């Protein structure tokens, strides 16, 4: 009987396969997310406004001709880690908790602010269900190449977050070290050169090199190609997260640097000093952008020339969806360099203004119309549900119900102009929350139709800008705050934004008691909660905290516990030490007494340090003493 059932199952499979091929449907399409680091909306030729960019990106343009260019596309955050965590998990940064880079540390104040940033984790945890896990569960081979940056603990590694394969070194983006600098570290044709120049020639074409120039060997690109070649027998998902075009601003391609120096009309750099001319005039950065474009071209070329063994008669390019975008807006300055200029967009990376969150985005693939432009609001949070739809993948409702993005496959496949919420209503809003850096950049924002509203988190005031008027460009420079002239719009959008912030329990900046005490600026300082006892019972591992009576009420108490990878033992009896990325703090709740003066929690096994944080009703943050546990 078992043999008969097996035979029937096999026959049914091949029958369905044949019908599928007859209808020209895909058998599990492949997915490639080509995710760029710090590429601004104006750094490619995709969205050229006003002055054309000098950087040449023919492969990005070619991809747009094969798919849809999204002109109002946004990253989930204005910095790297929160955007990556959100894109991979499908959860808004306020939901993952990852709202900035380099989290998992004790809250600290900027020298330029009287406020402490809220605690935020360093990356994703096992309870986050990534798109890689979702696709793997649905029969996909999954690969990550390039930058991870969403957690360094073993439990946070990409291979523990759904990826079968990972290669995370910098490749040719590896910066100069020691005596090397960006003017004496160029790649050569020498066989022993780790970045040996290619024999193959690629654009740009110059008077001296009419057939094109060579490019340094880049292992990020090579490993991506390798993954595609070795995974094509199965449906595959490649998350290619490039290190380019993040700082350090340099190139190993001397001929490309010469090309951009000539194009900009400047002398080839002879001194290793910062480029400080304004605008898009940094030839090192231009070389990086075009190198990134070259990498994209290599991936697309492989897909074009490789047969798909699962879909006979088709090349991989015909069965693969390519999603191209950047993790945030362009970084206008880095390490003394003027890197780029996001104009006409305002600000750049680390800011909620358009220059910090509006990003290039192109999606191409089977049945997607060619050469189309879409002007509706799109966020990278949309990738997760859209990929589930495109691949007909199913996951638990426990996870789909939590997703914050929307399925945009109707726009991709059915020529729809409106993106719909899960209840069928049209999408109206996108929103952001960034409670970090200096006071001016601590903002939340909402984009609604033609308008963009900001909440300044320190002052509680609002700013309103009209980016477009009836769909036509109005003030994308965000120069004219029209809040006073449009109180009804402010009322509507602020209510929407405040509801998002409340519903998502968005964490805000908190007052730093030491700063306010020093300045004598607030009469509430004297009533800040005071910890009078702090004990730890080694047997029960129970921590007990008692507060002084008569102080302000605590509205948010929690503990931070420091967890770690297993420390690597050192030889000759030396004490084991943790590496730079071997530990992180995580947030755990406290149990409160009825009078809110006593708090307790049990320290889990394996924790190496703990302490408590108290937020009072005046939004002062009180940090208790932190204790290490051997």
Coordinates of C-alpha atoms in Angstrom, one line a residue:
X1 CA 0.0 0.0 0.0
X2 CA 2.8 2.4 0.9
X3 CA 4.5 1.7 -2.5
X4 CA 1.2 2.4 -4.3
X5 CA 0.7 5.7 -2.4
X6 CA 4.2 6.7 -3.2
X7 CA 3.7 6.0 -6.9
X8 CA 0.4 8.0 -6.9
X9 CA 2.1 10.9 -5.2
X10 CA 4.9 11.0 -7.7
X11 CA 2.5 10.8 -10.6
X12 CA 0.3 13.6 -9.1
X13 CA 3.4 15.7 -8.7
X14 CA 4.6 15.4 -12.3
X15 CA 1.0 15.9 -13.5
X16 CA 0.7 19.2 -11.6
X17 CA 4.2 20.1 -12.8
X18 CA 3.3 19.5 -16.5
X19 CA 0.0 21.5 -16.1
X20 CA 2.0 24.3 -14.4
X21 CA 4.5 24.4 -17.3
X22 CA 1.7 24.3 -19.8
X23 CA 0.2 27.4 -18.2
X24 CA 3.6 28.9 -18.1
X25 CA 3.4 29.4 -14.3
X26 CA 6.6 29.4 -12.3
X27 CA 7.6 26.6 -10.1
X28 CA 8.7 28.5 -7.0
X29 CA 10.3 31.7 -8.4
X30 CA 13.7 32.7 -7.0
X31 CA 14.2 35.9 -4.9
X32 CA 17.2 38.2 -4.9
X33 CA 17.3 41.2 -2.5
X34 CA 20.2 43.4 -3.6
X35 CA 20.5 45.7 -0.5
X36 CA 22.9 48.6 -0.6
X37 CA 24.5 50.5 2.2
X38 CA 24.0 54.3 2.3
X39 CA 23.1 54.8 -1.3
X40 CA 21.2 58.0 -1.5
X41 CA 18.1 58.7 -3.7
X42 CA 20.2 61.1 -5.8
X43 CA 23.3 58.9 -5.9
X44 CA 22.2 56.9 -9.0
X45 CA 20.7 57.8 -12.3
X46 CA 17.4 56.3 -11.3
X47 CA 15.8 59.4 -9.8
X48 CA 17.9 62.3 -11.3
X49 CA 16.3 65.6 -10.4
X50 CA 17.7 69.0 -11.2
X51 CA 21.5 68.6 -11.7
X52 CA 22.2 65.1 -13.1
X53 CA 24.4 63.0 -10.9
X54 CA 27.9 62.5 -12.4
X55 CA 27.9 58.9 -11.1
X56 CA 27.2 56.3 -13.9
X57 CA 24.9 53.4 -13.0
X58 CA 24.0 51.7 -16.3
X59 CA 23.0 48.4 -14.6
X60 CA 20.6 50.1 -12.3
X61 CA 19.1 51.9 -15.3
X62 CA 18.9 48.6 -17.2
X63 CA 17.2 46.9 -14.2
X64 CA 14.6 49.7 -14.1
X65 CA 13.9 49.2 -17.8
X66 CA 13.1 45.6 -17.0
X67 CA 10.9 46.4 -14.1
X68 CA 9.3 49.1 -11.9
X69 CA 11.1 52.1 -10.5
X70 CA 9.5 53.3 -7.2
X71 CA 10.0 57.0 -6.9
X72 CA 8.4 57.4 -3.4
X73 CA 10.2 54.4 -1.8
X74 CA 11.4 54.6 1.8
X75 CA 13.6 52.7 4.2
X76 CA 12.1 51.8 7.6
X77 CA 14.7 54.0 9.4
X78 CA 17.4 56.6 8.7
X79 CA 20.2 54.3 9.8
X80 CA 21.5 50.8 8.9
X81 CA 20.7 48.3 11.7
X82 CA 17.0 49.3 12.2
X83 CA 16.3 49.2 8.5
X84 CA 17.9 45.8 8.1
X85 CA 16.2 44.3 11.2
X86 CA 12.8 45.7 10.0
X87 CA 13.3 44.4 6.4
X88 CA 14.3 40.9 7.5
X89 CA 11.6 40.6 10.2
X90 CA 8.8 42.6 8.5
X91 CA 8.4 44.5 11.8
X92 CA 8.5 48.3 12.3
X93 CA 11.7 49.4 14.1
X94 CA 9.6 50.3 17.2
X95 CA 8.4 46.7 17.3
X96 CA 11.8 45.0 17.0
X97 CA 13.1 47.7 19.4
X98 CA 16.1 48.3 17.1
X99 CA 15.8 52.0 16.3
X100 CA 19.5 52.8 15.8
X101 CA 22.9 51.2 15.3
X102 CA 25.2 49.8 18.0
X103 CA 22.5 49.0 20.5
X104 CA 22.5 46.5 23.4
X105 CA 24.5 49.0 25.6
X106 CA 23.5 51.1 28.6
X107 CA 21.6 54.2 27.7
X108 CA 23.9 57.2 27.4
X109 CA 23.6 60.9 26.7
X110 CA 25.1 62.8 23.8
X111 CA 27.5 65.5 24.8
X112 CA 25.2 67.8 22.9
X113 CA 22.0 66.9 24.7
X114 CA 20.4 66.9 28.1
X115 CA 18.5 63.8 27.2
X116 CA 19.3 60.1 27.3
X117 CA 18.3 57.9 24.3
X118 CA 16.1 55.0 25.3
X119 CA 17.6 51.5 25.6
X120 CA 17.4 49.6 22.3
X121 CA 18.7 46.1 21.5
X122 CA 21.5 45.5 19.1
X123 CA 19.7 43.2 16.7
X124 CA 17.2 40.5 16.1
X125 CA 16.6 37.7 18.6
X126 CA 15.4 34.1 18.0
X127 CA 11.8 35.1 18.6
X128 CA 11.9 37.2 15.4
X129 CA 10.8 35.1 12.4
X130 CA 12.8 36.3 9.4
X131 CA 11.9 36.2 5.8
X132 CA 14.8 33.7 5.4
X133 CA 13.1 31.4 7.9
X134 CA 9.8 31.8 6.2
X135 CA 11.2 30.9 2.8
X136 CA 13.3 28.0 4.1
X137 CA 10.2 26.5 5.7
X138 CA 8.6 26.7 2.3
X139 CA 11.4 24.8 0.5
X140 CA 13.9 27.5 -0.4
X141 CA 17.7 27.4 -0.2
X142 CA 18.7 30.6 1.6
X143 CA 21.9 32.6 1.4
X144 CA 23.3 35.7 2.9
X145 CA 26.3 37.5 1.4
X146 CA 27.7 40.8 2.7
X147 CA 26.8 42.9 5.7
X148 CA 24.7 41.4 8.6
X149 CA 24.7 44.1 11.4
X150 CA 21.6 42.8 13.2
X151 CA 23.3 41.1 16.1
X152 CA 26.7 39.5 16.9
X153 CA 25.9 36.9 19.4
X154 CA 25.8 33.3 18.2
X155 CA 22.0 33.1 18.6
X156 CA 21.8 36.2 16.4
X157 CA 24.0 35.1 13.6
X158 CA 22.5 34.9 10.1
X159 CA 22.9 31.1 10.0
X160 CA 20.7 31.0 13.2
X161 CA 18.2 33.3 11.6
X162 CA 17.2 31.1 8.6
X163 CA 20.2 31.3 6.3
X164 CA 21.8 28.1 5.0
X165 CA 24.8 29.9 3.7
X166 CA 26.6 33.0 4.8
X167 CA 29.6 35.0 3.7
X168 CA 30.0 38.3 5.6
X169 CA 33.5 39.6 4.9
X170 CA 33.9 43.0 3.2
X171 CA 35.4 41.8 0.0
X172 CA 37.0 44.6 -2.1
X173 CA 35.5 47.2 0.3
X174 CA 38.1 46.2 2.9
X175 CA 39.7 49.5 3.8
X176 CA 43.5 50.2 3.8
X177 CA 45.4 49.2 7.0
X178 CA 48.8 50.2 8.4
X179 CA 51.0 52.1 6.0
X180 CA 48.5 51.5 3.3
X181 CA 46.0 54.3 2.3
X182 CA 43.5 55.0 -0.4
X183 CA 46.2 56.2 -2.8
X184 CA 48.7 53.4 -2.5
X185 CA 46.4 50.4 -2.1
X186 CA 45.1 49.9 -5.6
X187 CA 44.6 46.5 -7.1
X188 CA 47.0 45.1 -9.7
X189 CA 47.1 42.3 -12.3
X190 CA 49.6 40.3 -10.1
X191 CA 48.5 36.7 -9.5
X192 CA 49.2 37.1 -5.8
X193 CA 47.0 40.1 -5.4
X194 CA 43.9 39.2 -3.3
X195 CA 42.0 41.9 -5.3
X196 CA 43.6 41.0 -8.7
X197 CA 42.1 43.1 -11.5
X198 CA 39.9 41.2 -13.9
X199 CA 40.9 40.1 -17.4
X200 CA 37.3 40.9 -18.4
X201 CA 36.5 44.5 -19.3
X202 CA 33.5 46.4 -18.2
X203 CA 32.1 50.0 -18.5
X204 CA 32.9 52.8 -18.4
X205 CA 34.6 53.1 -21.8
X206 CA 37.4 55.7 -22.0
X207 CA 39.7 57.1 -24.7
X208 CA 42.5 55.0 -23.2
X209 CA 40.3 51.9 -22.6
X210 CA 37.7 51.9 -25.4
X211 CA 36.8 48.3 -24.6
X212 CA 36.2 49.0 -20.9
X213 CA 38.3 48.8 -17.7
X214 CA 39.2 46.0 -15.3
X215 CA 37.6 45.7 -11.8
X216 CA 39.2 44.4 -8.6
X217 CA 38.2 40.9 -7.5
X218 CA 35.3 41.4 -5.0
X219 CA 34.6 38.3 -2.9
X220 CA 31.1 39.6 -1.9
X221 CA 30.1 39.6 -5.6
X222 CA 31.9 36.3 -6.2
X223 CA 30.2 34.5 -3.3
X224 CA 26.9 35.8 -4.4
X225 CA 27.5 34.3 -7.9
X226 CA 28.7 31.1 -6.3
X227 CA 25.5 30.8 -4.2
X228 CA 23.3 31.2 -7.3
X229 CA 25.3 28.6 -9.3
X230 CA 25.2 26.0 -6.5
X231 CA 21.6 26.6 -5.5
X232 CA 19.8 26.8 -8.9
X233 CA 18.6 23.2 -8.6
X234 CA 16.3 24.4 -5.8
X235 CA 14.3 27.6 -5.4
X236 CA 16.7 30.0 -3.8
X237 CA 16.6 33.3 -1.8
X238 CA 19.7 35.5 -1.9
X239 CA 20.0 38.4 0.5
X240 CA 23.0 40.3 -1.0
X241 CA 23.7 43.1 1.5
X242 CA 26.5 45.0 0.1
X243 CA 29.1 46.9 2.2
X244 CA 29.2 49.5 -0.5
X245 CA 28.9 52.5 -0.4
X246 CA 29.4 52.9 3.3
X247 CA 32.6 54.5 4.6
X248 CA 35.6 54.2 4.5
X249 CA 35.4 56.2 1.2
X250 CA 38.0 54.6 -1.0
X251 CA 38.5 52.4 -4.1
X252 CA 41.0 49.8 -5.2
X253 CA 40.2 50.6 -8.8
X254 CA 42.8 53.2 -9.9
X255 CA 41.5 53.4 -13.5
X256 CA 38.0 54.1 -12.3
X257 CA 39.3 56.8 -9.9
X258 CA 41.2 58.4 -12.8
X259 CA 38.0 58.2 -14.9
X260 CA 36.0 60.2 -12.4
X261 CA 38.8 62.6 -11.7
X262 CA 38.8 63.4 -15.4
X263 CA 35.0 63.6 -15.7
X264 CA 34.9 66.0 -12.7
X265 CA 37.7 68.1 -14.2
X266 CA 40.0 67.7 -11.2
X267 CA 43.5 66.4 -10.8
X268 CA 44.0 62.8 -9.8
X269 CA 44.4 62.8 -6.0
X270 CA 48.0 62.7 -4.9
X271 CA 47.6 63.4 -1.2
X272 CA 45.6 61.2 1.2
X273 CA 43.5 64.1 2.6
X274 CA 39.7 64.5 2.8
X275 CA 37.8 65.6 -0.3
X276 CA 36.0 68.7 1.0
X277 CA 34.5 70.2 -2.2
X278 CA 30.7 70.5 -2.0
X279 CA 28.1 68.6 -4.0
X280 CA 28.7 65.3 -5.8
X281 CA 32.4 65.9 -6.4
X282 CA 34.2 63.1 -4.6
X283 CA 35.8 60.8 -7.2
X284 CA 36.4 58.1 -4.6
X285 CA 32.7 57.9 -3.9
X286 CA 31.8 58.0 -7.5
X287 CA 34.1 55.0 -8.0
X288 CA 32.3 53.2 -5.2
X289 CA 28.9 53.8 -6.7
X290 CA 29.9 52.6 -10.1
X291 CA 31.6 49.5 -8.5
X292 CA 28.4 48.8 -6.8
X293 CA 26.6 49.1 -10.1
X294 CA 29.2 46.7 -11.7
X295 CA 28.4 44.1 -9.0
X296 CA 24.7 44.4 -9.7
X297 CA 25.5 43.9 -13.4
X298 CA 27.5 40.7 -12.6
X299 CA 24.6 39.2 -10.8
X300 CA 22.0 40.1 -13.5
X301 CA 24.3 38.8 -16.2
X302 CA 24.7 35.4 -14.5
X303 CA 20.9 35.2 -14.2
X304 CA 20.6 36.0 -17.9
X305 CA 23.0 33.4 -19.1
X306 CA 22.1 30.5 -16.8
X307 CA 19.5 27.9 -17.6
X308 CA 16.9 27.3 -14.9
X309 CA 16.9 23.5 -14.4
X310 CA 13.5 23.7 -12.5
X311 CA 11.8 25.6 -15.3
X312 CA 13.0 24.0 -18.6
X313 CA 13.4 26.4 -21.5
X314 CA 13.8 29.4 -19.2
X315 CA 16.9 31.3 -18.0
X316 CA 17.1 32.2 -14.3
X317 CA 16.4 35.9 -15.1
X318 CA 12.9 34.8 -16.3
X319 CA 12.2 33.0 -13.0
X320 CA 13.8 35.4 -10.5
X321 CA 12.4 38.5 -8.8
X322 CA 15.1 41.1 -8.1
X323 CA 14.5 43.7 -5.4
X324 CA 17.0 46.5 -5.4
X325 CA 17.2 49.2 -2.7
X326 CA 19.3 51.0 0.0
X327 CA 19.1 50.8 3.8
X328 CA 18.9 54.5 4.2
X329 CA 19.6 57.8 2.5
X330 CA 23.1 59.0 1.6
X331 CA 25.7 59.8 4.2
X332 CA 26.7 63.4 3.2
X333 CA 29.8 63.4 5.4
X334 CA 32.2 60.8 6.7
X335 CA 35.6 60.9 8.3
X336 CA 36.3 64.4 7.1
X337 CA 35.1 63.7 3.5
X338 CA 32.2 65.4 1.9
X339 CA 30.8 62.2 0.5
X340 CA 27.7 63.2 -1.5
X341 CA 24.8 65.7 -1.6
X342 CA 21.2 64.5 -1.3
X343 CA 19.8 67.8 -2.7
X344 CA 17.1 68.6 -3.5
X345 CA 16.2 66.3 -0.5
X346 CA 16.9 67.7 2.9
X347 CA 19.5 66.2 5.3
X348 CA 20.8 62.7 5.0
X349 CA 21.6 59.5 7.0
X350 CA 20.7 59.8 10.7
X351 CA 17.8 62.1 9.9
X352 CA 14.0 61.5 9.4
X353 CA 14.0 64.1 6.6
X354 CA 13.6 63.0 3.0
X355 CA 17.3 62.8 2.4
X356 CA 17.7 60.3 5.3
X357 CA 14.9 57.9 4.5
X358 CA 13.9 58.2 0.8
X359 CA 15.8 55.6 -1.1
X360 CA 16.2 54.2 -4.7
X361 CA 14.1 51.1 -5.3
X362 CA 13.6 48.9 -8.3
X363 CA 11.8 45.6 -8.6
X364 CA 11.9 43.4 -11.6
X365 CA 10.9 39.8 -12.4
X366 CA 8.5 37.5 -14.1
X367 CA 5.2 39.2 -15.2
X368 CA 6.3 42.6 -13.8
X369 CA 5.8 45.3 -16.5
X370 CA 8.9 46.7 -18.0
X371 CA 10.0 50.3 -17.8
X372 CA 7.2 51.4 -15.5
X373 CA 7.4 54.1 -12.8
X374 CA 5.3 53.9 -9.6
X375 CA 4.8 57.1 -7.5
X376 CA 2.8 55.6 -4.6
X377 CA 4.1 55.3 -1.1
X378 CA 6.2 52.1 -0.6
X379 CA 8.3 50.9 2.3
X380 CA 10.9 48.1 2.6
X381 CA 8.6 46.6 5.3
X382 CA 6.5 45.7 2.2
X383 CA 9.1 43.2 1.0
X384 CA 8.2 40.5 3.5
X385 CA 4.5 40.1 2.8
X386 CA 5.1 40.7 -1.0
X387 CA 7.7 37.9 -1.2
X388 CA 5.3 35.6 0.7
X389 CA 2.7 36.4 -2.0
X390 CA 5.1 36.1 -5.0
X391 CA 6.4 32.7 -3.8
X392 CA 3.0 31.4 -2.6
X393 CA 4.7 30.7 0.8
X394 CA 2.6 30.1 3.9
X395 CA 3.6 30.7 7.5
X396 CA 1.8 30.8 10.8
X397 CA -0.9 33.4 11.3
X398 CA 1.0 34.2 14.5
X399 CA 3.7 35.8 12.3
X400 CA 1.7 37.2 9.4
X401 CA -0.6 39.1 11.8
X402 CA 2.4 40.9 13.2
X403 CA 3.8 42.1 9.8
X404 CA 3.8 45.9 9.4
X405 CA 4.3 46.1 5.7
X406 CA 1.7 45.5 2.9
X407 CA 1.6 43.0 0.0
X408 CA 2.4 45.1 -3.1
X409 CA 2.1 42.2 -5.6
X410 CA -1.0 43.8 -7.1
X411 CA 1.1 46.8 -8.2
X412 CA 3.8 44.4 -9.5
X413 CA 1.7 41.9 -11.3
X414 CA -1.8 43.3 -11.9
X415 CA -1.1 46.9 -12.9
X416 CA -2.8 48.2 -9.8
X417 CA -2.2 51.8 -8.7
X418 CA -3.4 51.6 -5.1
X419 CA -1.7 49.5 -2.3
X420 CA -4.3 48.2 0.1
X421 CA -4.2 47.6 3.8
X422 CA -5.1 44.1 5.0
X423 CA -8.7 45.4 5.6
X424 CA -9.0 46.5 2.0
X425 CA -8.7 50.2 2.6
X426 CA -6.1 52.1 0.6
X427 CA -2.7 52.8 2.1
X428 CA -2.5 56.4 3.3
X429 CA 0.4 56.6 5.7
X430 CA 4.1 55.7 6.3
X431 CA 5.7 56.7 9.6
X432 CA 9.1 56.7 11.3
X433 CA 10.5 57.1 14.8
X434 CA 14.1 58.1 15.6
X435 CA 14.8 59.2 19.2
X436 CA 18.5 59.4 18.8
X437 CA 21.6 61.7 18.3
X438 CA 21.2 65.4 19.0
X439 CA 18.0 67.1 20.0
X440 CA 17.2 68.3 16.5
X441 CA 17.4 64.8 15.0
X442 CA 15.2 63.3 17.8
X443 CA 12.0 63.2 15.7
X444 CA 9.0 61.1 14.6
X445 CA 7.5 61.6 11.2
X446 CA 4.6 60.7 9.1
X447 CA 4.1 60.9 5.3
X448 CA 0.5 61.2 4.3
X449 CA -0.3 61.9 0.7
X450 CA 1.4 65.1 -0.4
X451 CA 2.3 66.0 3.2
X452 CA 5.0 65.2 5.7
X453 CA 4.6 66.0 9.4
X454 CA 7.4 65.9 12.0
X455 CA 7.1 65.7 15.8
X456 CA 10.1 67.2 17.6
X457 CA 10.5 64.8 20.5
X458 CA 12.2 67.2 22.9
X459 CA 9.9 70.2 22.5
X460 CA 6.8 68.3 21.5
X461 CA 6.2 70.7 18.6
X462 CA 5.2 69.9 15.1
X463 CA 6.4 70.9 11.6
X464 CA 4.5 70.4 8.4
X465 CA 5.7 70.4 4.8
X466 CA 3.9 69.9 1.6
X467 CA 6.2 67.8 -0.6
X468 CA 3.8 67.7 -3.6
X469 CA 0.7 69.4 -4.7
X470 CA -1.8 67.2 -6.4
X471 CA 1.1 64.8 -7.2
X472 CA 3.4 67.5 -8.6
X473 CA 6.6 68.6 -7.0
X474 CA 6.0 71.4 -4.5
X475 CA 8.5 71.5 -1.6
X476 CA 10.5 68.2 -1.5
X477 CA 13.4 70.4 -0.2
X478 CA 11.3 70.8 3.0
X479 CA 12.2 74.5 3.2
X480 CA 8.7 75.9 4.1
X481 CA 7.1 74.9 7.4
X482 CA 3.4 75.5 6.8
X483 CA 2.1 74.2 10.2
X484 CA 0.7 77.5 11.3
X485 CA -1.2 78.1 8.1
X486 CA -2.7 74.6 8.1
X487 CA -3.9 73.7 11.7
X488 CA -6.5 71.2 10.4
X489 CA -3.9 69.2 8.5
X490 CA -1.6 69.3 11.6
X491 CA -4.4 68.2 13.8
X492 CA -5.2 65.2 11.5
X493 CA -1.7 64.1 10.9
X494 CA -0.5 64.6 14.5
X495 CA -3.5 62.5 15.7
X496 CA -2.5 59.7 13.3
X497 CA 1.2 59.9 14.3
X498 CA 0.4 59.9 18.0
X499 CA -1.8 56.9 17.6
X500 CA 1.1 55.0 15.9
X501 CA 3.5 56.0 18.6
X502 CA 1.1 54.9 21.4
X503 CA 0.0 51.6 19.7
X504 CA 3.6 50.6 19.0
X505 CA 4.8 51.8 22.5
X506 CA 7.5 53.9 20.8
X507 CA 10.4 54.6 23.2
X508 CA 11.2 58.3 23.8
X509 CA 14.3 60.3 24.8
X510 CA 14.4 60.7 28.6
X511 CA 15.7 63.5 30.8
X512 CA 19.2 63.0 32.2
X513 CA 19.2 63.8 35.9
X514 CA 22.8 64.8 36.1
X515 CA 22.5 67.3 33.3
X516 CA 19.4 68.9 34.8
X517 CA 21.0 69.0 38.3
X518 CA 24.1 70.7 37.0
X519 CA 22.0 73.3 35.2
X520 CA 19.4 73.7 38.0
X521 CA 16.9 73.9 35.2
X522 CA 14.0 71.9 36.7
X523 CA 12.4 71.9 40.1
X524 CA 11.4 68.3 39.6
X525 CA 15.0 67.1 40.0
X526 CA 14.7 67.0 43.8
X527 CA 11.9 64.5 43.6
X528 CA 13.6 62.0 41.3
X529 CA 13.3 58.4 42.6
X530 CA 16.2 57.3 44.8
X531 CA 17.2 53.6 45.2
X532 CA 17.9 53.0 48.9
X533 CA 18.7 49.3 48.8
X534 CA 19.8 46.9 46.0
X535 CA 20.4 43.3 47.0
X536 CA 21.1 40.0 45.2
X537 CA 20.5 36.5 46.8
X538 CA 23.0 34.2 45.2
X539 CA 20.9 31.0 46.0
X540 CA 17.6 32.2 44.5
X541 CA 19.3 34.6 42.1
X542 CA 16.6 37.1 43.2
X543 CA 17.3 40.9 43.0
X544 CA 15.4 43.2 45.3
X545 CA 15.2 47.0 44.8
X546 CA 13.7 49.4 47.3
X547 CA 13.0 53.1 46.6
X548 CA 12.9 56.0 49.0
X549 CA 9.4 57.2 50.0
X550 CA 8.0 60.5 48.9
X551 CA 9.5 60.7 45.5
X552 CA 7.8 60.9 42.1
X553 CA 6.0 57.8 40.8
X554 CA 7.9 55.3 38.6
X555 CA 5.9 54.7 35.4
X556 CA 8.3 52.3 33.6
X557 CA 10.7 50.0 35.6
X558 CA 12.8 47.4 33.9
X559 CA 16.1 45.5 34.3
X560 CA 18.9 45.2 31.8
X561 CA 20.8 41.9 31.9
X562 CA 24.0 41.2 30.0
X563 CA 24.2 37.9 28.2
X564 CA 27.2 36.5 26.3
X565 CA 28.5 33.9 24.0
X566 CA 30.7 31.3 25.7
X567 CA 34.0 33.0 26.4
X568 CA 37.0 31.4 24.6
X569 CA 39.4 30.0 27.1
X570 CA 42.9 31.2 27.0
X571 CA 46.0 29.0 27.5
X572 CA 48.3 28.9 30.5
X573 CA 45.5 29.4 33.0
X574 CA 44.7 33.0 31.8
X575 CA 41.2 34.1 32.4
X576 CA 38.9 33.9 29.4
X577 CA 37.8 37.2 27.8
X578 CA 34.8 38.1 25.8
X579 CA 35.3 39.6 22.3
X580 CA 33.9 42.9 21.1
X581 CA 30.6 41.3 19.8
X582 CA 30.3 38.5 22.4
X583 CA 28.0 40.3 24.8
X584 CA 24.9 42.4 24.8
X585 CA 22.3 43.8 27.2
X586 CA 18.6 42.8 26.8
X587 CA 15.6 44.2 28.5
X588 CA 13.5 42.2 31.1
X589 CA 10.5 43.3 33.2
X590 CA 10.4 43.9 36.9
X591 CA 7.8 42.7 39.4
X592 CA 6.4 45.7 41.4
X593 CA 4.9 45.8 44.8
X594 CA 1.5 47.4 45.3
X595 CA 3.0 50.7 46.6
X596 CA 5.5 50.7 43.7
X597 CA 8.4 51.1 46.1
X598 CA 9.8 47.5 45.9
X599 CA 10.8 45.8 42.7
X600 CA 12.2 42.3 42.2
X601 CA 13.3 39.9 39.4
X602 CA 15.2 36.7 39.1
X603 CA 18.5 36.8 37.2
X604 CA 18.6 33.9 34.6
X605 CA 21.5 31.5 34.5
X606 CA 24.3 32.6 32.2
X607 CA 23.8 36.4 32.8
X608 CA 27.1 38.1 33.5
X609 CA 25.8 41.5 34.6
X610 CA 22.6 43.2 35.6
X611 CA 21.1 46.5 36.7
X612 CA 17.8 48.4 36.8
X613 CA 16.4 51.4 35.0
X614 CA 13.5 53.5 36.3
X615 CA 11.5 56.1 34.4
X616 CA 9.5 58.5 36.5
X617 CA 6.4 60.5 35.7
X618 CA 8.5 63.5 34.7
X619 CA 10.4 61.3 32.2
X620 CA 13.7 61.3 34.2
X621 CA 15.7 58.2 33.7
X622 CA 17.3 56.8 36.9
X623 CA 20.0 54.2 36.4
X624 CA 20.8 51.9 39.3
X625 CA 24.2 50.4 40.0
X626 CA 25.2 47.6 37.6
X627 CA 26.6 44.4 39.1
X628 CA 28.8 41.8 37.5
X629 CA 28.2 38.2 38.3
X630 CA 31.1 35.8 38.1

